[in-house]
Coordinates of C-alpha atoms and ligand atoms in Angstrom, one line a residue:
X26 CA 13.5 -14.1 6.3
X27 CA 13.8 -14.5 10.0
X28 CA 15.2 -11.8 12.4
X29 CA 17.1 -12.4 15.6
X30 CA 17.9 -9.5 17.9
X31 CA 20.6 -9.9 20.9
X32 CA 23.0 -8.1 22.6
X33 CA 25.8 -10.4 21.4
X34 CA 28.6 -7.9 19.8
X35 CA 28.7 -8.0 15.9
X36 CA 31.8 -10.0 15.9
X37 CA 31.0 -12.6 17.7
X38 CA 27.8 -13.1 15.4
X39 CA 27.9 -15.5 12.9
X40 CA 27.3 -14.8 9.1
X41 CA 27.8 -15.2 5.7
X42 CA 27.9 -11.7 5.4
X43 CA 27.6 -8.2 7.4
X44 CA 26.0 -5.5 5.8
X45 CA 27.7 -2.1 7.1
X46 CA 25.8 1.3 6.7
X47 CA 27.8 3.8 5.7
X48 CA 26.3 7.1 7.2
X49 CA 26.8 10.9 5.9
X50 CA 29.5 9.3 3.5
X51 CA 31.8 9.2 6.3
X52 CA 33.7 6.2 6.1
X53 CA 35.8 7.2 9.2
X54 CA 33.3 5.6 11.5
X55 CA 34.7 3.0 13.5
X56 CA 32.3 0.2 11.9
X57 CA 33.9 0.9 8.3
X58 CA 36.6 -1.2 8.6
X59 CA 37.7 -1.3 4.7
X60 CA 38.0 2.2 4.6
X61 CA 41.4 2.0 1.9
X62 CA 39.7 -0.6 0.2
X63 CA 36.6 1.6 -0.5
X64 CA 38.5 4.8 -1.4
X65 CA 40.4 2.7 -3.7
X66 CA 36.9 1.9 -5.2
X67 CA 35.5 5.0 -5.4
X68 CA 33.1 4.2 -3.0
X69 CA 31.7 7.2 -1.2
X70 CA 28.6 6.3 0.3
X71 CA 26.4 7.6 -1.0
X72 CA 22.4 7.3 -0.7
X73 CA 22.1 3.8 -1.6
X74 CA 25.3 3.1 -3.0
X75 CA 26.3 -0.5 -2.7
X76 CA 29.7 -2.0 -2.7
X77 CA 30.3 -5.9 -1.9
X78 CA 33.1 -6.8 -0.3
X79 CA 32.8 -10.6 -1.3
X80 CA 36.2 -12.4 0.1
X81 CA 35.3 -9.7 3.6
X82 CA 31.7 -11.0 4.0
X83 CA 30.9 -7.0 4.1
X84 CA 28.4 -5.3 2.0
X85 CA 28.7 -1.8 2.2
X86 CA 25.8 0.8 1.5
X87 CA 25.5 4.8 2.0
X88 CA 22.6 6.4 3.9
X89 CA 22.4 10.5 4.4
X90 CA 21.3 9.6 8.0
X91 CA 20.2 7.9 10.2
X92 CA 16.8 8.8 10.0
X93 CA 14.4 5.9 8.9
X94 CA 13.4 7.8 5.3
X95 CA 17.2 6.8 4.4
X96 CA 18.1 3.7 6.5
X97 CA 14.9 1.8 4.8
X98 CA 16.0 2.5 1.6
X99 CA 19.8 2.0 1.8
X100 CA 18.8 -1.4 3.3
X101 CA 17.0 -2.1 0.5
X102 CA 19.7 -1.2 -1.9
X103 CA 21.9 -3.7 -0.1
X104 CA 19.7 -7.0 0.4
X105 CA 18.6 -6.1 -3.4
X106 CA 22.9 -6.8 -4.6
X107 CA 22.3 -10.4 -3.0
X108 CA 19.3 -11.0 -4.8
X109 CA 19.4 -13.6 -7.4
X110 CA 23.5 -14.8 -5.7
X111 CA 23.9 -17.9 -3.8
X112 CA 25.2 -18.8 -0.2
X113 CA 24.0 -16.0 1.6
X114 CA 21.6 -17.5 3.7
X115 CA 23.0 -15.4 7.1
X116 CA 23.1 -11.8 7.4
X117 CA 24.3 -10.0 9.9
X118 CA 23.7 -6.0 11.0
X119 CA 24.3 -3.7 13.9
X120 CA 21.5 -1.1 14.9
X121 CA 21.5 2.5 13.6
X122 CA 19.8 4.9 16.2
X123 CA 19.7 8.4 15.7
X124 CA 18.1 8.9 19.1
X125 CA 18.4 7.4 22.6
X126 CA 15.3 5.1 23.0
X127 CA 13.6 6.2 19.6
X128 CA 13.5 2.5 17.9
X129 CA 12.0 4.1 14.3
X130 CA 15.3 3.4 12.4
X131 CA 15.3 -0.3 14.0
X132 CA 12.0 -1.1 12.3
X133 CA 13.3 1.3 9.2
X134 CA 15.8 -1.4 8.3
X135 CA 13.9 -4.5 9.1
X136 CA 11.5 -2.7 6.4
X137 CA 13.5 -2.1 3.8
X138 CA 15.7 -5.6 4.2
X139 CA 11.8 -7.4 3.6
X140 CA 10.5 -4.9 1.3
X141 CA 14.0 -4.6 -0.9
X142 CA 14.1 -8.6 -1.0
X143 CA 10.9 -8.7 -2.4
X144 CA 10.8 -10.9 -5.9
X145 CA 8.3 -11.8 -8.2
X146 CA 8.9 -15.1 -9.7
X147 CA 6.2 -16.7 -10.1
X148 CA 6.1 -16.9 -13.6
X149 CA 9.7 -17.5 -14.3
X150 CA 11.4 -20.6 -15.3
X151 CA 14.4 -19.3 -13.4
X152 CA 13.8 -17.9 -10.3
X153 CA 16.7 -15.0 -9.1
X154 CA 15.3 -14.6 -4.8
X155 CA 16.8 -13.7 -2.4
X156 CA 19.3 -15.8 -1.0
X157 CA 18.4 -14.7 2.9
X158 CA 17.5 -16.4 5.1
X159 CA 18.3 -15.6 8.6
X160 CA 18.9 -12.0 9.6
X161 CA 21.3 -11.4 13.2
X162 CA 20.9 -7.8 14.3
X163 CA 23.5 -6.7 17.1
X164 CA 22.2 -4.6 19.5
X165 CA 25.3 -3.0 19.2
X166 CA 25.1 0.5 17.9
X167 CA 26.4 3.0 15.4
X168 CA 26.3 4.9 18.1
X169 CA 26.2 4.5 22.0
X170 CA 22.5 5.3 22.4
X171 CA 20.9 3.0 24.8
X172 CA 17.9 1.0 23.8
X173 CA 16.0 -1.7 25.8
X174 CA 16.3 -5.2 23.7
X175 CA 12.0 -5.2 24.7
X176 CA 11.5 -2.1 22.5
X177 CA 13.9 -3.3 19.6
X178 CA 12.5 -6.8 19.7
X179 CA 9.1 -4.7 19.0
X180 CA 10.4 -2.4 16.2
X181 CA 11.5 -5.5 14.8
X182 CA 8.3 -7.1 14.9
X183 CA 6.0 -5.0 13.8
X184 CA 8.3 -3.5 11.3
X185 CA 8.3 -7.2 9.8
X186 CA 4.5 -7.7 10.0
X187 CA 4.2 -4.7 7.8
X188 CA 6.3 -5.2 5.4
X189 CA 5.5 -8.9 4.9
X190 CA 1.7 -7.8 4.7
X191 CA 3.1 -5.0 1.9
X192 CA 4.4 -8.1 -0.1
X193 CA 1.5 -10.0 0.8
X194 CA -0.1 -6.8 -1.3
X195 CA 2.5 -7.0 -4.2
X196 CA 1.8 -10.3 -4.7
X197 CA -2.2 -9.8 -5.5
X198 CA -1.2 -6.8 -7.7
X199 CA 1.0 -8.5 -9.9
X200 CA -0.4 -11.7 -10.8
X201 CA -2.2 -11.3 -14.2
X202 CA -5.5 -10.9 -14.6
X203 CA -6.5 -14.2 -16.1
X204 CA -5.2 -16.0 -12.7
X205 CA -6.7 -13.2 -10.6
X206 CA -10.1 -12.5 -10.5
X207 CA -12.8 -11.3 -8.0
X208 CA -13.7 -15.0 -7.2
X209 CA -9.5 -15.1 -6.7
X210 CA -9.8 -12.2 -4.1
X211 CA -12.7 -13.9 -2.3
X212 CA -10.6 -17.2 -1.9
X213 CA -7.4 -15.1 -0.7
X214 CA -9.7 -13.4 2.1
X215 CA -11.4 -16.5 3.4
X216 CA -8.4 -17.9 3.8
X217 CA -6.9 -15.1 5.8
X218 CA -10.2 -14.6 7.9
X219 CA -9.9 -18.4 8.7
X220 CA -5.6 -17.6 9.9
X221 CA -6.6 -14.6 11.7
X222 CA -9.5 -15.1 12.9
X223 CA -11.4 -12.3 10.9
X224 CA -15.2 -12.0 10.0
X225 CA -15.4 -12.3 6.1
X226 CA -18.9 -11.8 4.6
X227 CA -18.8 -12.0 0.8
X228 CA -21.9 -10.4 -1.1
X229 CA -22.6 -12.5 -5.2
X230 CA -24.4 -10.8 -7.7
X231 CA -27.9 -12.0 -6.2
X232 CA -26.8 -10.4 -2.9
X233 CA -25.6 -7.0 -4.7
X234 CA -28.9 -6.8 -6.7
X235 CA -30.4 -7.1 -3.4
X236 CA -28.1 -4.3 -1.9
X237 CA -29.3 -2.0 -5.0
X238 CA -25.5 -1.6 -5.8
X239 CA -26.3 -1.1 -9.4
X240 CA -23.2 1.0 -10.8
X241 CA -21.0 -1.8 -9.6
X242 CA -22.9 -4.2 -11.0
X243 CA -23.2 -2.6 -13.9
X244 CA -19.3 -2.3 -14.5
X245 CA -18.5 -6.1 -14.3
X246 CA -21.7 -7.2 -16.5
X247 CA -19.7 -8.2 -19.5
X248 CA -17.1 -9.9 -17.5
X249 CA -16.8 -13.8 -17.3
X250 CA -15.9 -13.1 -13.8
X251 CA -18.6 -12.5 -11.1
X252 CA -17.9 -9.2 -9.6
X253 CA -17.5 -9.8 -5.5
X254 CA -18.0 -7.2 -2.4
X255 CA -16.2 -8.6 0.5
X256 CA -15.9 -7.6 4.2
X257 CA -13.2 -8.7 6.2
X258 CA -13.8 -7.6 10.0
X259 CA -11.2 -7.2 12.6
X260 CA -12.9 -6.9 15.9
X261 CA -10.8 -6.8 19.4
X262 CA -12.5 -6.2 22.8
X263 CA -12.9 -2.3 23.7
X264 CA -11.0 -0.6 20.7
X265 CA -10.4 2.8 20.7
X266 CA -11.7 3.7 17.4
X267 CA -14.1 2.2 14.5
X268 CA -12.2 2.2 10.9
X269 CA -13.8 1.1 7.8
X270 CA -11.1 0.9 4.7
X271 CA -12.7 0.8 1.1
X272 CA -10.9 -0.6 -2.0
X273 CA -11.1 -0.3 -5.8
X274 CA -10.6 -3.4 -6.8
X275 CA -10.7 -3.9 -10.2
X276 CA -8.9 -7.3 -11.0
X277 CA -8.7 -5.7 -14.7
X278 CA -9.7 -2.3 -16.7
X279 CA -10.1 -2.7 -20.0
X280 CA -11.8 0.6 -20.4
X281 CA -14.8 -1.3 -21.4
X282 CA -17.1 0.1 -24.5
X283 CA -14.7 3.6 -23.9
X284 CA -11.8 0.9 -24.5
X285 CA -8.6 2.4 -23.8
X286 CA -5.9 2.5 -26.2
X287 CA -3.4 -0.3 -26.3
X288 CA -0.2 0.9 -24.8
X289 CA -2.8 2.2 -21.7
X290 CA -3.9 -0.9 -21.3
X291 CA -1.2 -2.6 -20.4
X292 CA -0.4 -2.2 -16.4
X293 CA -4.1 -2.2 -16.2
X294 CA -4.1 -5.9 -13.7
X295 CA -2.9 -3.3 -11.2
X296 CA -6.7 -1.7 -10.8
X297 CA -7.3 -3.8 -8.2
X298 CA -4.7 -2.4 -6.1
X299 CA -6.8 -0.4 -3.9
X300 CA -8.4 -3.6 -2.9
X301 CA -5.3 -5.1 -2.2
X302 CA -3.7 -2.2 0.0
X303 CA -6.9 -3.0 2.1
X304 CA -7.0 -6.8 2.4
X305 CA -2.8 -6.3 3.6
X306 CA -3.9 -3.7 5.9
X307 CA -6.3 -6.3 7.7
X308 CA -3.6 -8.8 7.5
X309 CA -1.3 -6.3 9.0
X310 CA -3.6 -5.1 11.9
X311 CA -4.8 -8.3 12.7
X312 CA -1.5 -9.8 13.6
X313 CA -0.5 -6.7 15.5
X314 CA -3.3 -6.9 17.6
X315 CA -4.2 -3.4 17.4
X316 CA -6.4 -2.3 19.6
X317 CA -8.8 -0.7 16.9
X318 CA -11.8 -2.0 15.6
X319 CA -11.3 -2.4 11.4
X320 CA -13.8 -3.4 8.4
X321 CA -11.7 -3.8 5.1
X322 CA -14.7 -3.8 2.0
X323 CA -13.2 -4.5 -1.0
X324 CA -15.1 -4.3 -4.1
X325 CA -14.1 -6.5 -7.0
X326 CA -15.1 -6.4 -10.8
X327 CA -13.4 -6.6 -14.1
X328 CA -14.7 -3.9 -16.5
X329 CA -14.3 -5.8 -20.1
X330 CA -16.2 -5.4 -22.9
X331 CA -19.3 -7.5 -24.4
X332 CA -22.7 -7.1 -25.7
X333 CA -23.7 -7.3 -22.4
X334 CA -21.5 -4.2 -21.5
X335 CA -22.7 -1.3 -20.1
X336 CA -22.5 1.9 -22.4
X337 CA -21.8 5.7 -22.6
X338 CA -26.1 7.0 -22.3
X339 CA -26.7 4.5 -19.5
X340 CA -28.4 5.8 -16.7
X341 CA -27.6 3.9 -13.9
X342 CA -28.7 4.2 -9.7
X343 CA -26.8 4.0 -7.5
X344 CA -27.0 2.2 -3.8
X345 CA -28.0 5.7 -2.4
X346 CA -30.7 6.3 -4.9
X347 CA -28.6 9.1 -7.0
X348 CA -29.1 8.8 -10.5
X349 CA -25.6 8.5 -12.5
X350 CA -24.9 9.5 -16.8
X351 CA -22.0 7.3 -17.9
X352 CA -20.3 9.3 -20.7
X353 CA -17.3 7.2 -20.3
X354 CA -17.0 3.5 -19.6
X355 CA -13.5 3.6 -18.6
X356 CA -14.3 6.3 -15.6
X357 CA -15.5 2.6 -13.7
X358 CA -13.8 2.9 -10.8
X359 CA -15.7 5.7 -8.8
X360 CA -18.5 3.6 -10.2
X361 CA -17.9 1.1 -8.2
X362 CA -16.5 2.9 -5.0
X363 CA -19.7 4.6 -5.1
X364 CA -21.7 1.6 -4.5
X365 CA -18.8 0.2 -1.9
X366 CA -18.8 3.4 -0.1
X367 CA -22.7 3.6 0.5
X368 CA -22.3 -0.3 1.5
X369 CA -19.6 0.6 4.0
X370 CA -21.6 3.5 5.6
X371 CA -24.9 1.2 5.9
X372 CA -23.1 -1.5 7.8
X373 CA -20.8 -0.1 9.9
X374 CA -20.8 3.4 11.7
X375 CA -17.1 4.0 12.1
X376 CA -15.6 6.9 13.2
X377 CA -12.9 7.2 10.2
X378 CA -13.8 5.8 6.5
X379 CA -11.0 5.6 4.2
X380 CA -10.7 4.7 0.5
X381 CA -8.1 3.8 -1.9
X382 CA -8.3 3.7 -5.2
X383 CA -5.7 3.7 -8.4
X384 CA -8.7 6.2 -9.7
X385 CA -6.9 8.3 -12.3
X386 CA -4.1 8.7 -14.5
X387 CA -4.9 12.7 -13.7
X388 CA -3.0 12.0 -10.4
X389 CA -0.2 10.5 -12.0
X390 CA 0.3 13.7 -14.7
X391 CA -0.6 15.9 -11.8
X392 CA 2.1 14.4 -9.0
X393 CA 4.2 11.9 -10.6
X394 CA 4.5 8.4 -10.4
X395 CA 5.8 8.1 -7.0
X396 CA 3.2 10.0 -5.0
X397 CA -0.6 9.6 -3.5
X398 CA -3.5 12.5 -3.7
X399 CA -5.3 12.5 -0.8
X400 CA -8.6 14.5 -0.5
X401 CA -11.8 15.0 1.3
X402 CA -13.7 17.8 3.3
X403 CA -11.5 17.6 6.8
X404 CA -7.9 19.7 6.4
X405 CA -6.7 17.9 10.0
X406 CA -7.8 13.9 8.3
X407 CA -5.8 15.1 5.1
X408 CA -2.5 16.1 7.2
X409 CA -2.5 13.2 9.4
X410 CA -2.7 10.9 6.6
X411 CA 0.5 13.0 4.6
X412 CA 2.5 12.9 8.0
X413 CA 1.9 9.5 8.9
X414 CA 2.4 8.5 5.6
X415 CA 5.7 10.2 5.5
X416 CA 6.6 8.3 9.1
X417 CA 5.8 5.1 7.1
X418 CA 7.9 5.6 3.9
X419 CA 5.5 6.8 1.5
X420 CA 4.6 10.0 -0.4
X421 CA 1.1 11.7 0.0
X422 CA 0.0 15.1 -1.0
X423 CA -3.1 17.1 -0.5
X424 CA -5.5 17.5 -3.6
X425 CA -8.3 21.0 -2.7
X426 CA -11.6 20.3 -3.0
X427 CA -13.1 23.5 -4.7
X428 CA -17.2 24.5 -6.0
X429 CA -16.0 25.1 -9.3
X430 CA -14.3 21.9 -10.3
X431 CA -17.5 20.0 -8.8
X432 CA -20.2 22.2 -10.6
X433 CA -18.2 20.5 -13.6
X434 CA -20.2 17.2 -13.0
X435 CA -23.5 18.7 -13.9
X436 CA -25.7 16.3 -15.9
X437 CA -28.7 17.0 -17.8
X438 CA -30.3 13.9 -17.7
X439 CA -29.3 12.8 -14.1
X440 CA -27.9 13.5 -10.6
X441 CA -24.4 13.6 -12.0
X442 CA -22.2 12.6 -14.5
X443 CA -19.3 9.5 -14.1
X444 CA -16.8 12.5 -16.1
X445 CA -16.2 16.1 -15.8
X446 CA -16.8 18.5 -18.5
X447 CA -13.3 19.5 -18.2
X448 CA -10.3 18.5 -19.2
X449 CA -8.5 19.7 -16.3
X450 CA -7.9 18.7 -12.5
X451 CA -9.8 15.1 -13.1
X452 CA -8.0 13.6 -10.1
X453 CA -10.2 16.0 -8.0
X454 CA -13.0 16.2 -9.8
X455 CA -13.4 12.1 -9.7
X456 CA -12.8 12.6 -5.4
X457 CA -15.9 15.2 -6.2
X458 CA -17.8 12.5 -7.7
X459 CA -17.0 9.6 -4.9
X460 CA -17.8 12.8 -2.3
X461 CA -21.5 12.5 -3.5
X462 CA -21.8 9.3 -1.8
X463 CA -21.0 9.9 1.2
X464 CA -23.5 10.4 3.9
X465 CA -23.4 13.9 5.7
X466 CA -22.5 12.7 9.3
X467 CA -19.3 11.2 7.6
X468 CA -17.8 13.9 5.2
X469 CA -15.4 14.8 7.8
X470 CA -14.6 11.1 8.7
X471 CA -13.9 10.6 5.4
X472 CA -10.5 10.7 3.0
X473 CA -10.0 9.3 -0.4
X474 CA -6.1 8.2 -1.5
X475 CA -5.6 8.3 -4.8
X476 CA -2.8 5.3 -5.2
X477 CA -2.9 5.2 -9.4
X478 CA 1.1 6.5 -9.5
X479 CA 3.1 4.8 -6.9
X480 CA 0.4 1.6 -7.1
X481 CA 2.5 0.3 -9.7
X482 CA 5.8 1.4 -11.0
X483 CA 7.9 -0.4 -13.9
X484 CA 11.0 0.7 -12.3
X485 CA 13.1 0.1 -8.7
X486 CA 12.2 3.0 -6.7
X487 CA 13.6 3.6 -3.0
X488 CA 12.7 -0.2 -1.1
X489 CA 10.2 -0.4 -4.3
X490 CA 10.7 -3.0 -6.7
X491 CA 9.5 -3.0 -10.4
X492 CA 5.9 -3.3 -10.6
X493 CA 3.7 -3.7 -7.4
X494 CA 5.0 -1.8 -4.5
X495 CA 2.0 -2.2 -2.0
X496 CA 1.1 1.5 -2.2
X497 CA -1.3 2.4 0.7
X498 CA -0.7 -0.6 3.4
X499 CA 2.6 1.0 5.3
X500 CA 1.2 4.8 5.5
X501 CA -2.8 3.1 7.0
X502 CA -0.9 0.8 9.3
X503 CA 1.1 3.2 10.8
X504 CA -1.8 5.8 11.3
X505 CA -4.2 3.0 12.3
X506 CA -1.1 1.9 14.7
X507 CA -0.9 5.9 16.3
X508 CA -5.5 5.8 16.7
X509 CA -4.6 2.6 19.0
X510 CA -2.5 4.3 21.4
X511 CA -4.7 7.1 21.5
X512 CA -6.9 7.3 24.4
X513 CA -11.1 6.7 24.0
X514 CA -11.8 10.2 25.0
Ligands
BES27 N1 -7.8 2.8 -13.7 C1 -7.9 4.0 -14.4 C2 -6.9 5.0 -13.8 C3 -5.4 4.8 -14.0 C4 -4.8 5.3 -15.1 C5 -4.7 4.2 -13.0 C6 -3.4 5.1 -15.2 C7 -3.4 3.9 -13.1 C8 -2.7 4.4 -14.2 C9 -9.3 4.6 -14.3 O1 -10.3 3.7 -14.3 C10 -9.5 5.4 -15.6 O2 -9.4 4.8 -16.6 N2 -9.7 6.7 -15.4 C11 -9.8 7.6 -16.5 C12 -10.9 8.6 -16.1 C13 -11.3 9.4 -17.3 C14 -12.1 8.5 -18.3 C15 -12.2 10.5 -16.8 C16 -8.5 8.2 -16.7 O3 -7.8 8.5 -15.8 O4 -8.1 8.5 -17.9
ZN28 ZN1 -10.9 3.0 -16.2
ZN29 ZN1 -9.8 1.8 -13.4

């Protein structure tokens, strides 16, 4: 999909079709010109409600406002009724601005006109896409607030680069695990170091064993597939800040020896989604050119079982030294993070460390499908990455450490245990667990997102499609996007 931006007026642009947002279901506004016609309907514009005027070339569709949390959507809804239709390549759309000069709603529509026409098909005989192909947005606005064509060309720019590198996410997450492995993930980064110009060191098991990351390794020993560490670096001259993003990337959870029942193992290719929220945040910084400095370390394994598996009883060390009792094979994730985290801290001293993980199904039960958990020891990291993720379109919410949830990790045998003794509140208590690798001088740097709800989704959700939604990229871009305007000081 390609965007052009001008001040020509809407009528003189070209299209196949115009795609008219219908604000505050008030279909008085001088841009709905169908007004009878949509009554008639019983069209009344509501959030996301779509109504195709065919023989018009107008595609109507209701927003509540004109903020960007209802414009991206509401575009999605109404690329989505295209999807799959043919002969219409050219779009055409006027701006929405709720406030003079404030572009946010500019880039809120270019997001949700990428992310809604998002498809899948790789694996179908018949491919339904999306029949776009050039996108004309008018300059001319809902309403008269000026904006300089400079700062909408820009909101339309980056909001493409981050959607695109959302989709560039999807498409990792759902291709099935048999054609995506670690070795898979190491090709995909190589190839994007190479485009962008990144650093990409990737560590093999002989590397690892050298690096003592023994948890990890000890996860993907019954797999086929090698497991992988990579690092992708971005590196620009004088950057503000230092960011290190760690993934979970397991290209497949099969629970391993602690095999998880059948119904729970399918959806299970999406493990490695943490991974791949990191690897489209490096694509997404790098062709921004933000002016931070950013280390994506991605750590891929496939946890399968074997008589080469690792077991509940195992004692395993971690990088760090700390001793580990695996009760349960399927708790592999913070296994591996442990191990990636330690990595991350040894190589690069950054001033924020992120991870992302889809790290329980305790998250899900505890905040739905839809939302994020974010935790870690610093209150003001834990807002700023709710409110930036709430800028960016996505749902995070703040999960309390507390000293009774992490006394519930006790072993008697070793450091710690890879479970709590608990039924209750896992989704903190495996943030606990990660929390015990991290060095002291970076407990407050630190945040862990737990992505396993809105990671992947068998249903349409907002600009979400079924399956992969790219959890994780939008709400770090954005926040990595506000540490590059800050100041150094
Ligand atoms: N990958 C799963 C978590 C998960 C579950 C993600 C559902 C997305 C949807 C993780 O490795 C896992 O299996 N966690 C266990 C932990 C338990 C054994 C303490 C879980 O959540 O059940
Ligand atoms: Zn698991
Ligand atoms: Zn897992």
């Amino acid at each position: 999909m390609k965007f052009n931006i001008s001040t020509t007026p809407m009528q003189e642009l070209k299209a196949d079709v115009e795609i008219v947002i219908v604000i505050d279901g008030n279909l008085k506004h001088p841009t709905v010109k169908d007004r009878k016609l949509l009554k008639k309907a019983g069209f009344s514009g509501a959030q996301n409600e779509v109504y195709h005027l065919v023989e018009k070339k107008r595609l109507y569709v209701g927003a509540e406002s004109l903020k960007g949390s209802s414009i991206r959507p509401a575009a999605a809804s109404a690329i989505r009724a295209l999807t799959g239709k043919k002969g219409f390549k050219r779009l055409k759309i006027a701006t929405y601005v709720s406030h003079p000069r404030c572009s946010a709603s500019i880039r809120a529509m270019v997001e949700g006109l990428v992310l809604g026409g998002y498809t899948f098909t790789e694996y179908k005989s018949k491919k339904s896409k999306c029949p776009v192909k050039t996108v004309e947005i008018s300059l001319e606005g809902y309403e008269a607030h000026e904006i300089s064509i400079e700062t909408a060309a820009r909101a339309v720019h980056h909001g493409e680069i981050v959607a695109a590198s959302t989709n560039y996410t999807r498409n990792i997450v759902n291709t099935p695990p048999d054609d995506f492995y670690p070795e898979s993930m190491v090709k995909k980064a190589k190839k994007l170091a190479k485009e962008l110009g990144l650093g990409c060191k990737v560590l093999d098991v002989k590397a690892l064993k050298k690096e003592k990351m023994n948890a990890l390794l000890a996860v993907g020993r019954a797999s086929r597939h090698e497991p992988k560490v990579i690092h992708l670096s971005y590196k620009p001259k004088n950057p503000k800040k230092v960011i290190s993003l760690v993934g979970k990337g397991l290209t497949y959870d099969s629970g391993g020896l602690s095999l998880k029942p059948g119904d729970f193992m399918v959806t299970m290719k999406a493990d490695k989604s943490g991974a791949s929220a990191v690897i489209g945040m490096m694509k997404a910084v790098a062709e921004m050119g933000l002016d931070v400095e950013v280390h994506g370390f991605l750590g891929m394994v496939e946890n399968m079982i074997g008589g080469d598996a690792y077991k509940p009883d195992d004692v395993l060390k971690a990088k760090n030294g700390k001793t580990i009792e695996v009760r349960n094979t399927d708790a592999e994730g913070r296994l591996v993070l442990a191990d990636v985290l330690c990595y991350a801290q040894q190589e690069v001293k950054a001033d924020y460390l992120f991870d992302f993980a889809t790290l329980t199904g305790a998250c899900v039960v505890g905040v739905g499908h839809y939302t994020s958990g974010v935790m870690g020891f610093s209150e003001e990291l834990k807002t700023t990455v709710r409110d930036q993720a709430k800028i960016a379109g996505e749902l995070v919410t703040p999960l309390d450490f507390n000293d009774y949830l992490k006394k519930t990790l006790k072993s008697e045998i070793a450091d710690i245990c890879n479970i709590s003794n608990t039924r209750y509140g896992g989704a903190i208590t495996a943030g606990l667990f990660l929390s015990e690798f991290i060095d002291d001088e970076h407990k407050e740097k630190w945040a862990h997102v737990d992505i396993a709800g809105p990671a992947f989704v068998e249903h349409v959700w907002g600009e979400n499609p079924s399956g992969a939604s790219g959890a994780g990229v939008r709400m770090m871009v954005r926040l990595m996007e506000s540490l590059s305007r800050e100041s150094s000081h």
